[in-house]
Tab-separated table of C-alpha atoms in Angstrom:
chain	number	residue	atom	x	y	z
A	198	UNK	CA	137.034	99.944	-98.262
A	199	UNK	CA	134.115	97.571	-98.322
A	200	UNK	CA	130.676	98.756	-99.316
A	201	UNK	CA	128.376	98.463	-96.179
A	202	UNK	CA	125.417	97.736	-98.470
A	203	UNK	CA	126.879	94.586	-99.861
A	204	UNK	CA	127.077	92.282	-96.922
A	205	UNK	CA	129.547	89.660	-97.762
A	206	UNK	CA	131.154	90.948	-100.980
A	207	UNK	CA	131.140	88.013	-103.353
A	208	UNK	CA	128.823	85.080	-103.779
A	209	UNK	CA	125.558	86.823	-103.248
A	210	UNK	CA	124.582	87.712	-106.807
A	211	UNK	CA	122.957	84.389	-107.806
A	212	UNK	CA	120.325	83.895	-110.389
A	213	UNK	CA	117.429	81.516	-109.383
A	214	UNK	CA	118.328	77.988	-110.183
A	215	UNK	CA	116.368	76.425	-112.964
A	216	UNK	CA	115.683	79.782	-114.644
A	217	UNK	CA	115.564	79.570	-118.496
A	218	UNK	CA	118.253	80.965	-120.597
A	219	UNK	CA	117.658	84.628	-121.371
A	220	UNK	CA	117.713	85.750	-125.043
A	221	UNK	CA	117.243	89.501	-124.420
A	222	UNK	CA	119.744	92.027	-125.626
A	223	UNK	CA	118.292	94.767	-123.538
A	224	UNK	CA	120.547	96.672	-121.128
A	225	UNK	CA	121.674	94.520	-118.315
A	226	UNK	CA	121.132	91.200	-120.407
A	227	UNK	CA	123.125	89.471	-123.059
A	228	UNK	CA	125.854	91.260	-125.004
A	229	UNK	CA	124.826	92.040	-128.526
A	230	UNK	CA	127.535	91.165	-130.932
A	231	UNK	CA	127.285	94.542	-132.702
A	232	UNK	CA	127.768	96.371	-129.358
A	233	UNK	CA	130.823	94.300	-128.719
A	234	UNK	CA	132.282	95.275	-132.207
A	235	UNK	CA	131.343	98.913	-131.825
A	236	UNK	CA	133.034	99.123	-128.397
A	237	UNK	CA	136.198	97.948	-129.933
A	238	UNK	CA	136.384	101.194	-132.001
A	239	UNK	CA	135.546	103.352	-129.029
A	240	UNK	CA	137.777	106.390	-128.298
A	241	UNK	CA	140.050	106.340	-125.269
A	242	UNK	CA	137.657	108.520	-123.248
A	243	UNK	CA	134.904	105.993	-123.542
A	244	UNK	CA	136.871	103.550	-121.423
A	245	UNK	CA	137.383	103.562	-117.664
A	246	UNK	CA	139.419	101.205	-115.551
A	247	UNK	CA	137.063	99.552	-112.909
A	248	UNK	CA	137.094	97.148	-110.083
A	249	UNK	CA	134.135	94.765	-109.423
A	250	UNK	CA	133.415	95.101	-105.770
A	251	UNK	CA	130.565	92.594	-105.397
A	252	UNK	CA	126.966	91.940	-105.968
A	253	UNK	CA	123.560	91.788	-104.150
A	254	UNK	CA	120.881	90.202	-106.152
A	255	UNK	CA	121.206	91.460	-109.744
A	256	UNK	CA	123.046	94.643	-108.763
A	257	UNK	CA	126.785	94.852	-109.072
A	258	UNK	CA	128.785	97.546	-107.399
A	259	UNK	CA	131.714	98.657	-109.441
A	260	UNK	CA	134.492	101.143	-108.315
A	261	UNK	CA	135.292	103.433	-111.159
A	262	UNK	CA	137.999	105.951	-110.050
A	263	UNK	CA	136.807	107.418	-106.775
A	264	UNK	CA	133.124	106.643	-107.444
A	265	UNK	CA	131.073	103.523	-106.615
A	266	UNK	CA	128.593	102.833	-109.293
A	267	UNK	CA	125.770	100.279	-109.284
A	268	UNK	CA	124.654	98.318	-112.331
A	269	UNK	CA	122.183	95.709	-112.981
A	270	UNK	CA	123.050	92.478	-114.771
A	271	UNK	CA	120.543	89.565	-114.981
A	272	UNK	CA	123.415	87.028	-114.368
A	273	UNK	CA	125.286	88.789	-111.651
A	274	UNK	CA	126.285	85.400	-110.099
A	275	UNK	CA	128.234	84.566	-113.153
A	276	UNK	CA	130.074	87.889	-112.881
A	277	UNK	CA	130.913	87.176	-109.274
A	278	UNK	CA	132.173	83.645	-110.211
A	279	UNK	CA	134.443	84.844	-112.900
A	280	UNK	CA	135.723	87.700	-110.603
A	281	UNK	CA	136.593	85.018	-108.160
A	282	UNK	CA	138.540	83.175	-110.701
A	283	UNK	CA	140.186	85.919	-112.660
A	284	UNK	CA	140.318	88.916	-110.186
A	285	UNK	CA	138.183	92.065	-109.926
A	286	UNK	CA	140.020	94.346	-112.250
A	287	UNK	CA	138.037	95.282	-115.415
A	288	UNK	CA	137.565	97.962	-118.049
A	289	UNK	CA	134.229	99.712	-118.455
A	290	UNK	CA	133.048	100.895	-121.797
A	291	UNK	CA	130.834	103.909	-120.810
A	292	UNK	CA	129.505	104.469	-124.270
A	293	UNK	CA	128.075	101.025	-124.755
A	294	UNK	CA	127.553	99.972	-121.126
A	295	UNK	CA	129.865	96.907	-121.233
A	296	UNK	CA	132.116	95.512	-118.546
A	297	UNK	CA	135.229	93.667	-119.742
A	298	UNK	CA	136.814	91.493	-117.031
A	299	UNK	CA	140.604	90.957	-117.603
A	300	UNK	CA	140.014	87.409	-118.966
A	301	UNK	CA	138.864	88.959	-122.094
A	302	UNK	CA	139.624	88.045	-124.914
A	303	UNK	CA	140.876	84.551	-123.647
A	304	UNK	CA	137.400	83.966	-122.226
A	305	UNK	CA	134.636	85.375	-124.480
A	306	UNK	CA	132.067	85.037	-121.718
A	307	UNK	CA	133.880	87.579	-119.679
A	308	UNK	CA	132.099	90.573	-121.139
A	309	UNK	CA	128.769	91.814	-119.504
A	310	UNK	CA	126.194	94.207	-120.558
A	311	UNK	CA	125.142	96.679	-117.796
A	312	UNK	CA	122.200	98.712	-116.941
A	313	UNK	CA	122.294	101.581	-114.368
A	314	UNK	CA	120.696	100.262	-111.177
A	315	UNK	CA	118.442	103.203	-110.816
A	316	UNK	CA	116.575	102.311	-114.002
A	317	UNK	CA	113.791	99.779	-113.737
A	318	UNK	CA	114.986	96.351	-114.965
A	319	UNK	CA	114.094	94.896	-118.176
A	320	UNK	CA	112.522	91.406	-117.960
A	321	UNK	CA	114.318	88.257	-119.329
A	322	UNK	CA	112.697	86.787	-122.315
């Protein structure tokens, strides 16, 4: 069932063109390599199957079981582009706030750091 707050599901979560590359490892920004390694050792209950539903601005909507969850990612447009290419199925690491699209590990750039959308966003740096 589509989320009425999303408008047209994919293609809306674009970063402003010309924006400099972000070097922040804060929640919702780049994936820190240590978080990635730690998530690999996470117990089974730290993982949840998820479906990326779409994005509006920097907010992604992710279906996790029967819940719709919203998360910020500073590059939501890239998430949307990859979802269009590889499909919406993903795994969510709840402990470390990482979203793994099913292109992982073939596509190393298919892991995204998430921040709950109800928290104020951290600025890019």
